[in-house]
mmCIF file of C-alpha atoms in Angstrom:
data_model
loop_
_atom_site.group_PDB
_atom_site.id
_atom_site.type_symbol
_atom_site.label_atom_id
_atom_site.label_comp_id
_atom_site.label_asym_id
_atom_site.label_seq_id
_atom_site.Cartn_x
_atom_site.Cartn_y
_atom_site.Cartn_z
ATOM 1 C CA MET G 16 90.311 136.934 160.726
ATOM 2 C CA GLU G 17 91.241 140.469 161.744
ATOM 3 C CA SER G 18 90.564 143.291 159.300
ATOM 4 C CA GLY G 19 94.298 144.055 159.108
ATOM 5 C CA ASN G 20 95.043 140.530 157.891
ATOM 6 C CA GLN G 21 92.169 140.726 155.410
ATOM 7 C CA THR G 22 93.499 143.931 153.892
ATOM 8 C CA ALA G 23 97.009 142.483 153.664
ATOM 9 C CA LEU G 24 95.689 139.390 151.887
ATOM 10 C CA ALA G 25 93.701 141.614 149.530
ATOM 11 C CA LEU G 26 96.884 143.491 148.620
ATOM 12 C CA ILE G 27 99.038 140.419 147.924
ATOM 13 C CA PRO G 28 97.598 139.575 144.449
ATOM 14 C CA ILE G 29 97.778 143.122 143.080
ATOM 15 C CA THR G 30 101.284 143.741 144.467
ATOM 16 C CA LEU G 31 102.454 140.417 143.017
ATOM 17 C CA ILE G 32 101.052 141.370 139.600
ATOM 18 C CA GLY G 33 102.625 144.824 139.821
ATOM 19 C CA ALA G 34 106.040 143.431 140.765
ATOM 20 C CA ILE G 35 106.073 140.779 138.028
ATOM 21 C CA LEU G 36 104.833 143.114 135.288
ATOM 22 C CA ASN G 37 107.133 146.027 136.048
ATOM 23 C CA TRP G 38 110.299 143.973 136.599
ATOM 24 C CA SER G 39 109.507 142.218 133.307
ATOM 25 C CA ILE G 40 109.022 145.561 131.551
ATOM 26 C CA LEU G 41 112.332 146.823 132.955
ATOM 27 C CA TYR G 42 114.077 143.680 131.672
ATOM 28 C CA ALA G 43 112.507 144.025 128.222
ATOM 29 C CA ASN G 44 113.377 147.712 128.154
ATOM 30 C CA ARG G 45 117.085 147.026 128.579
ATOM 31 C CA LYS G 46 117.098 144.137 126.075
ATOM 32 C CA LEU G 47 115.234 145.761 123.163
ATOM 33 C CA SER G 48 117.559 147.958 121.110
ATOM 34 C CA PHE G 49 114.967 150.567 120.115
ATOM 35 C CA PHE G 50 114.758 151.614 123.787
ATOM 36 C CA ASN G 51 118.404 152.726 123.734
ATOM 37 C CA ASN G 52 117.465 156.401 123.707
ATOM 38 C CA SER G 53 116.114 159.139 125.965
ATOM 39 C CA PHE G 54 112.600 157.753 126.013
ATOM 40 C CA GLY G 55 113.925 154.284 126.799
ATOM 41 C CA TYR G 56 115.877 155.481 129.833
ATOM 42 C CA LEU G 57 112.883 157.401 131.170
ATOM 43 C CA SER G 58 110.664 154.358 130.638
ATOM 44 C CA ALA G 59 113.178 152.178 132.451
ATOM 45 C CA ASN G 60 113.129 154.538 135.437
ATOM 46 C CA GLN G 61 109.320 154.463 135.391
ATOM 47 C CA ALA G 62 109.249 150.669 135.419
ATOM 48 C CA PHE G 63 111.901 150.511 138.161
ATOM 49 C CA VAL G 64 110.123 152.759 140.682
ATOM 50 C CA ASP G 65 106.787 151.029 139.961
ATOM 51 C CA ALA G 66 108.409 147.623 140.437
ATOM 52 C CA LEU G 67 110.133 148.724 143.639
ATOM 53 C CA HIS G 68 106.877 150.105 145.070
ATOM 54 C CA SER G 69 104.980 146.867 144.400
ATOM 55 C CA THR G 70 107.836 144.684 145.671
ATOM 56 C CA ILE G 71 108.154 146.549 148.981
ATOM 57 C CA PHE G 72 104.437 146.202 149.602
ATOM 58 C CA LEU G 73 104.568 142.510 148.703
ATOM 59 C CA LEU G 74 107.665 141.553 150.690
ATOM 60 C CA TYR G 75 107.580 144.049 153.593
ATOM 61 C CA PHE G 76 104.163 145.567 154.277
ATOM 62 C CA CYS G 77 102.038 142.431 153.812
ATOM 63 C CA PRO G 78 104.312 140.185 155.958
ATOM 64 C CA MET G 79 104.486 142.939 158.593
ATOM 65 C CA VAL G 80 100.698 142.957 158.952
ATOM 66 C CA LEU G 81 100.221 139.191 158.702
ATOM 67 C CA LEU G 82 103.082 138.222 161.043
ATOM 68 C CA ASP G 83 102.744 141.204 163.406
ATOM 69 C CA GLN G 84 106.507 141.393 163.907
ATOM 70 C CA PRO G 85 107.634 144.236 166.247
ATOM 71 C CA VAL G 86 111.073 144.509 164.600
ATOM 72 C CA ILE G 87 109.572 144.942 161.130
ATOM 73 C CA LYS G 88 107.115 147.511 162.467
ATOM 74 C CA HIS G 89 109.909 149.422 164.196
ATOM 75 C CA TYR G 90 111.680 150.109 160.879
ATOM 76 C CA SER G 91 108.517 150.506 158.816
ATOM 77 C CA PHE G 92 108.925 154.300 158.641
ATOM 78 C CA ILE G 93 112.043 153.780 156.505
ATOM 79 C CA MET G 94 110.107 151.654 154.031
ATOM 80 C CA GLY G 95 107.332 154.239 154.181
ATOM 81 C CA HIS G 96 109.752 156.913 152.973
ATOM 82 C CA VAL G 97 110.890 154.615 150.165
ATOM 83 C CA LEU G 98 107.280 153.949 149.119
ATOM 84 C CA LEU G 99 106.495 157.658 149.033
ATOM 85 C CA PHE G 100 109.669 158.242 147.048
ATOM 86 C CA CYS G 101 108.633 155.590 144.503
ATOM 87 C CA TYR G 102 105.104 156.959 144.133
ATOM 88 C CA GLU G 103 106.132 160.556 143.574
ATOM 89 C CA SER G 104 109.050 159.520 141.361
ATOM 90 C CA SER G 105 106.552 157.628 139.228
ATOM 91 C CA VAL G 106 104.447 160.781 138.828
ATOM 92 C CA LEU G 107 107.464 162.964 137.982
ATOM 93 C CA THR G 108 108.825 160.399 135.526
ATOM 94 C CA HIS G 109 105.471 160.483 133.725
ATOM 95 C CA PHE G 110 105.907 164.245 133.638
ATOM 96 C CA LEU G 111 109.387 164.003 132.085
ATOM 97 C CA ILE G 112 108.162 161.499 129.496
ATOM 98 C CA SER G 113 105.334 163.842 128.524
ATOM 99 C CA ILE G 114 107.780 166.742 128.129
ATOM 100 C CA ASN G 115 110.029 164.426 126.115
ATOM 101 C CA ARG G 116 107.281 163.630 123.615
ATOM 102 C CA PHE G 117 105.992 167.192 123.546
ATOM 103 C CA CYS G 118 109.433 168.512 122.556
ATOM 104 C CA ALA G 119 109.883 165.737 119.997
ATOM 105 C CA ALA G 120 106.613 166.641 118.309
ATOM 106 C CA TRP G 121 106.777 170.428 118.491
ATOM 107 C CA ASN G 122 110.509 171.061 118.161
ATOM 108 C CA PRO G 123 112.139 167.980 116.565
ATOM 109 C CA LEU G 124 115.203 169.947 115.400
ATOM 110 C CA SER G 125 116.253 170.638 119.007
ATOM 111 C CA TYR G 126 115.087 167.330 120.444
ATOM 112 C CA ASP G 127 118.393 165.455 120.086
ATOM 113 C CA SER G 128 120.298 168.162 121.966
ATOM 114 C CA TRP G 129 117.656 168.685 124.654
ATOM 115 C CA PHE G 130 117.091 164.989 125.273
ATOM 116 C CA SER G 131 120.432 163.382 124.628
ATOM 117 C CA ILE G 132 121.126 160.228 126.618
ATOM 118 C CA LYS G 133 123.657 162.120 128.769
ATOM 119 C CA ARG G 134 121.171 164.868 129.636
ATOM 120 C CA THR G 135 118.420 162.329 130.254
ATOM 121 C CA LYS G 136 120.592 160.512 132.787
ATOM 122 C CA LYS G 137 121.223 163.848 134.529
ATOM 123 C CA MET G 138 117.458 164.517 134.617
ATOM 124 C CA ILE G 139 116.835 161.130 136.208
ATOM 125 C CA LEU G 140 119.614 161.696 138.761
ATOM 126 C CA LEU G 141 118.191 165.128 139.610
ATOM 127 C CA LEU G 142 114.733 163.578 140.004
ATOM 128 C CA TRP G 143 116.113 161.001 142.456
ATOM 129 C CA ILE G 144 117.908 163.678 144.480
ATOM 130 C CA LEU G 145 114.818 165.907 144.561
ATOM 131 C CA GLU G 146 112.488 163.118 145.632
ATOM 132 C CA THR G 147 114.911 161.891 148.305
ATOM 133 C CA ILE G 148 114.934 165.383 149.829
ATOM 134 C CA ILE G 149 111.140 165.665 149.651
ATOM 135 C CA ALA G 150 110.645 162.233 151.260
ATOM 136 C CA SER G 151 113.067 163.117 154.062
ATOM 137 C CA VAL G 152 111.825 166.654 154.785
ATOM 138 C CA PHE G 153 108.059 166.428 154.352
ATOM 139 C CA TYR G 154 107.512 162.906 155.712
ATOM 140 C CA GLN G 155 109.999 162.659 158.573
ATOM 141 C CA LYS G 156 107.171 163.088 161.097
ATOM 142 C CA ILE G 157 104.827 160.633 159.376
ATOM 143 C CA HIS G 158 105.546 157.024 160.302
ATOM 144 C CA PHE G 159 105.003 154.464 157.538
ATOM 145 C CA ILE G 160 102.295 155.546 155.066
ATOM 146 C CA GLN G 161 99.404 156.999 157.026
ATOM 147 C CA PHE G 162 98.702 160.622 157.938
ATOM 148 C CA THR G 163 97.953 161.141 161.606
ATOM 149 C CA ALA G 164 95.026 163.294 162.732
ATOM 150 C CA THR G 165 97.006 166.503 163.219
ATOM 151 C CA GLU G 166 96.810 169.910 161.558
ATOM 152 C CA PHE G 167 100.353 169.538 160.223
ATOM 153 C CA CYS G 168 99.585 166.221 158.515
ATOM 154 C CA ALA G 169 96.354 167.609 157.103
ATOM 155 C CA VAL G 170 98.242 170.500 155.487
ATOM 156 C CA VAL G 171 100.929 168.152 154.120
ATOM 157 C CA ALA G 172 98.345 165.706 152.803
ATOM 158 C CA TRP G 173 96.283 168.353 151.016
ATOM 159 C CA TYR G 174 98.909 170.697 149.571
ATOM 160 C CA GLU G 175 102.080 168.617 149.194
ATOM 161 C CA ASP G 176 100.315 165.408 148.186
ATOM 162 C CA PHE G 177 96.950 166.081 146.526
ATOM 163 C CA ILE G 178 97.304 169.615 145.110
ATOM 164 C CA LYS G 179 100.876 169.108 143.902
ATOM 165 C CA ASN G 180 100.330 165.703 142.282
ATOM 166 C CA ALA G 181 96.945 166.667 140.834
ATOM 167 C CA ALA G 182 98.518 169.747 139.228
ATOM 168 C CA ILE G 183 101.403 167.707 137.791
ATOM 169 C CA ILE G 184 99.054 165.062 136.371
ATOM 170 C CA ALA G 185 96.747 167.723 134.898
ATOM 171 C CA ILE G 186 99.785 169.255 133.137
ATOM 172 C CA ILE G 187 100.763 165.779 131.896
ATOM 173 C CA VAL G 188 97.330 165.269 130.348
ATOM 174 C CA CYS G 189 97.462 168.706 128.679
ATOM 175 C CA LEU G 190 100.928 168.040 127.265
ATOM 176 C CA ASP G 191 99.913 164.646 125.927
ATOM 177 C CA VAL G 192 96.719 165.937 124.335
ATOM 178 C CA SER G 193 98.715 168.718 122.677
ATOM 179 C CA THR G 194 101.250 166.180 121.393
ATOM 180 C CA VAL G 195 98.508 163.908 120.060
ATOM 181 C CA LEU G 196 97.008 166.821 118.134
ATOM 182 C CA ARG G 197 100.429 167.762 116.762
ATOM 183 C CA VAL G 198 101.216 164.226 115.610
ATOM 184 C CA HIS G 199 97.737 163.913 114.101
ATOM 185 C CA HIS G 200 98.388 167.103 112.130
ATOM 186 C CA LEU G 201 101.764 165.808 110.945
ATOM 187 C CA THR G 202 100.202 162.493 109.955
ATOM 188 C CA LYS G 203 97.653 164.276 107.782
ATOM 189 C CA LYS G 204 100.474 166.205 106.110
ATOM 190 C CA VAL G 205 102.352 162.962 105.435
ATOM 191 C CA ARG G 206 99.257 161.411 103.881
ATOM 192 C CA SER G 207 98.798 164.474 101.700
ATOM 193 C CA MET G 208 102.434 164.242 100.615
ATOM 194 C CA GLU G 209 102.008 160.557 99.857
ATOM 195 C CA THR G 210 99.003 161.265 97.668
ATOM 196 C CA LEU G 211 100.885 164.026 95.852
ATOM 197 C CA ILE G 212 103.895 161.790 95.302
ATOM 198 C CA GLN G 213 101.747 159.017 93.899
ATOM 199 C CA GLN G 214 100.027 161.438 91.572
ATOM 200 C CA MET G 215 103.341 162.842 90.316
ATOM 201 C CA CYS G 216 104.836 159.334 89.927
ATOM 202 C CA PHE G 217 107.881 159.981 92.089
ATOM 203 C CA LEU G 218 110.351 157.209 92.801
ATOM 204 C CA LYS G 219 109.068 154.268 94.859
ATOM 205 C CA ILE G 220 111.769 154.649 97.477
ATOM 206 C CA ARG G 221 110.443 158.106 98.313
ATOM 207 C CA SER G 222 106.909 156.782 98.567
ATOM 208 C CA ARG G 223 108.061 154.084 100.953
ATOM 209 C CA SER G 224 109.808 156.695 103.088
ATOM 210 C CA VAL G 225 106.545 158.607 103.432
ATOM 211 C CA GLN G 226 104.728 155.383 104.312
ATOM 212 C CA ASP G 227 107.326 154.660 107.005
ATOM 213 C CA GLN G 228 106.809 158.138 108.483
ATOM 214 C CA ASN G 229 103.072 157.590 108.548
ATOM 215 C CA LYS G 230 103.591 154.210 110.206
ATOM 216 C CA PHE G 231 105.755 155.653 112.967
ATOM 217 C CA THR G 232 103.377 158.482 113.727
ATOM 218 C CA ALA G 233 100.536 155.962 114.055
ATOM 219 C CA ARG G 234 102.574 154.092 116.675
ATOM 220 C CA ASP G 235 103.384 157.344 118.434
ATOM 221 C CA ILE G 236 99.695 158.223 118.593
ATOM 222 C CA ARG G 237 98.910 154.856 120.198
ATOM 223 C CA PHE G 238 101.627 155.429 122.760
ATOM 224 C CA LEU G 239 100.377 158.927 123.492
ATOM 225 C CA LYS G 240 96.885 157.552 124.057
ATOM 226 C CA GLN G 241 98.442 155.074 126.476
ATOM 227 C CA THR G 242 100.094 157.871 128.432
ATOM 228 C CA VAL G 243 96.946 159.994 128.567
ATOM 229 C CA PHE G 244 95.152 156.958 129.959
ATOM 230 C CA GLN G 245 97.890 156.439 132.567
ATOM 231 C CA GLY G 246 97.676 160.083 133.611
ATOM 232 C CA SER G 247 93.902 159.857 133.880
ATOM 233 C CA VAL G 248 94.212 156.749 136.053
ATOM 234 C CA PHE G 249 96.687 158.531 138.347
ATOM 235 C CA LEU G 250 94.336 161.495 138.636
ATOM 236 C CA SER G 251 91.405 159.161 139.419
ATOM 237 C CA GLU G 252 93.468 157.519 142.145
ATOM 238 C CA LEU G 253 94.172 160.889 143.760
ATOM 239 C CA LEU G 254 90.476 161.792 143.681
ATOM 240 C CA THR G 255 89.347 158.502 145.219
ATOM 241 C CA TYR G 256 92.098 158.608 147.839
ATOM 242 C CA PHE G 257 91.121 162.008 149.177
ATOM 243 C CA PHE G 258 87.362 162.181 148.585
ATOM 244 C CA ILE G 259 85.991 158.664 149.152
ATOM 245 C CA PRO G 260 86.655 158.812 152.944
ATOM 246 C CA GLN G 261 84.567 161.995 153.057
ATOM 247 C CA TYR G 262 81.456 160.430 151.492
ATOM 248 C CA PHE G 263 81.570 156.770 152.587
ATOM 249 C CA GLU G 264 81.733 155.067 155.955
ATOM 250 C CA ASN G 265 82.062 151.451 154.841
ATOM 251 C CA GLN G 266 85.617 150.389 155.686
ATOM 252 C CA TRP G 267 86.024 148.181 152.616
ATOM 253 C CA ILE G 268 84.925 150.949 150.247
ATOM 254 C CA ILE G 269 87.391 153.280 151.935
ATOM 255 C CA PHE G 270 90.120 150.619 151.737
ATOM 256 C CA PHE G 271 89.657 149.970 148.007
ATOM 257 C CA GLY G 272 89.404 153.706 147.293
ATOM 258 C CA THR G 273 92.546 154.584 149.253
ATOM 259 C CA SER G 274 95.180 151.988 150.183
ATOM 260 C CA PHE G 275 94.279 149.478 147.474
ATOM 261 C CA SER G 276 94.111 152.085 144.690
ATOM 262 C CA TRP G 277 97.398 153.619 145.888
ATOM 263 C CA VAL G 278 99.071 150.235 145.397
ATOM 264 C CA ALA G 279 97.107 149.135 142.315
ATOM 265 C CA ILE G 280 98.057 152.247 140.331
ATOM 266 C CA HIS G 281 101.576 150.862 139.808
ATOM 267 C CA ALA G 282 100.299 147.486 138.649
ATOM 268 C CA THR G 283 97.914 149.293 136.292
ATOM 269 C CA ASP G 284 100.860 151.255 134.918
ATOM 270 C CA GLY G 285 102.539 147.990 133.969
ATOM 271 C CA MET G 286 99.352 146.518 132.504
ATOM 272 C CA VAL G 287 98.880 149.505 130.211
ATOM 273 C CA VAL G 288 102.472 149.279 128.972
ATOM 274 C CA ILE G 289 102.103 145.565 128.205
ATOM 275 C CA ILE G 290 98.785 146.018 126.412
ATOM 276 C CA CYS G 291 99.802 149.025 124.335
ATOM 277 C CA ASN G 292 103.322 148.006 123.322
ATOM 278 C CA SER G 293 103.322 145.006 121.016
ATOM 279 C CA GLU G 294 107.143 144.876 120.870
ATOM 280 C CA VAL G 295 107.429 144.460 124.646
ATOM 281 C CA ARG G 296 104.556 141.977 124.710
ATOM 282 C CA LYS G 297 106.089 139.837 121.946
ATOM 283 C CA PHE G 298 109.490 139.879 123.633
ATOM 284 C CA LEU G 299 108.084 138.780 126.995
ATOM 285 C CA LEU G 300 106.023 136.051 125.320
ATOM 286 C CA GLY G 301 109.170 134.717 123.692
ATOM 287 C CA GLU G 302 108.225 135.404 120.102
ATOM 288 C CA LYS G 303 111.288 135.456 117.865
ATOM 289 C CA ALA G 304 110.067 137.960 115.318
ATOM 290 C CA VAL G 305 110.219 141.215 117.210
ATOM 291 C CA HIS G 306 110.146 144.308 115.025
ATOM 292 C CA GLN G 307 112.908 146.629 116.208
ATOM 293 C CA GLN G 308 113.340 149.981 114.527
ATOM 294 C CA ALA G 309 115.870 152.614 115.489
ATOM 295 C CA ALA G 310 114.240 155.749 116.818
ATOM 296 C CA THR G 311 116.349 157.908 114.516
ATOM 297 C CA GLU G 312 114.702 156.398 111.445
ATOM 298 C CA THR G 313 111.456 158.248 112.010
ATOM 299 C CA GLY G 314 111.346 161.459 110.027
ATOM 300 C CA ILE G 315 108.629 163.255 112.004
ATOM 301 C CA ILE G 316 108.883 162.418 115.648
ATOM 302 C CA THR G 317 111.833 160.803 117.437
ATOM 303 C CA ILE G 318 110.979 159.329 120.816
#
């Protein structure tokens, strides 16, 4: 079996997993009422571009390599632009989500005006327009998804791909760490208030309100940890993609560090969401008792 067919077969399982997980997450996102907010729309966009990336690889790239069809190969550069659009849109959507949570934690009074559903839709539309322009301008000379051995492609690969995305992901990690610290601080304040209320024998309804705030911040912290992990995985993928070919000559090591990791990152995104969000997991497993809480009910951080 030719190496091209072997690599295509190696990509089929991970692209299938990525497509199933992310389309399922997108479906759950639109069905669960507590996602009907700014964060929910950003998450839906994240799941959509991840699902689209995995699906194109599964239904276009793998058959193209296995069947060796000239017609499919002829139009592969179009699908290559779409794949690049999906990848970079995924990175920028992570960035918007991190800003969303950062503003919610550090400036909750302005959050509803800054991240209204209307403004969030405009942000997503602007992201799509920006990424369409980038995919058309910077990759019009690069057919499908590989950089040719030219000085122009080397400059594009290093500055527009690695440096830009690495910088964005590093900012994402910093924002998320800052938000985690902020929420942790607020959680400690809530616990102190709860202790004070109990000592002063305030009304039970007030005590329950404080407990609810503490509960929501705990969930927010888990979600922030999820996002930091996703950002770290994206950064790891960039490092392996650009540096493994410089230190290894084995073709399979290079393949798993570059092409495979570039595809697997979107499946990993979906896996992390499923693992870290019990509401989505319960919904997809068909459990009837799904706890749904309106985002506006949290007194500390609204996401």
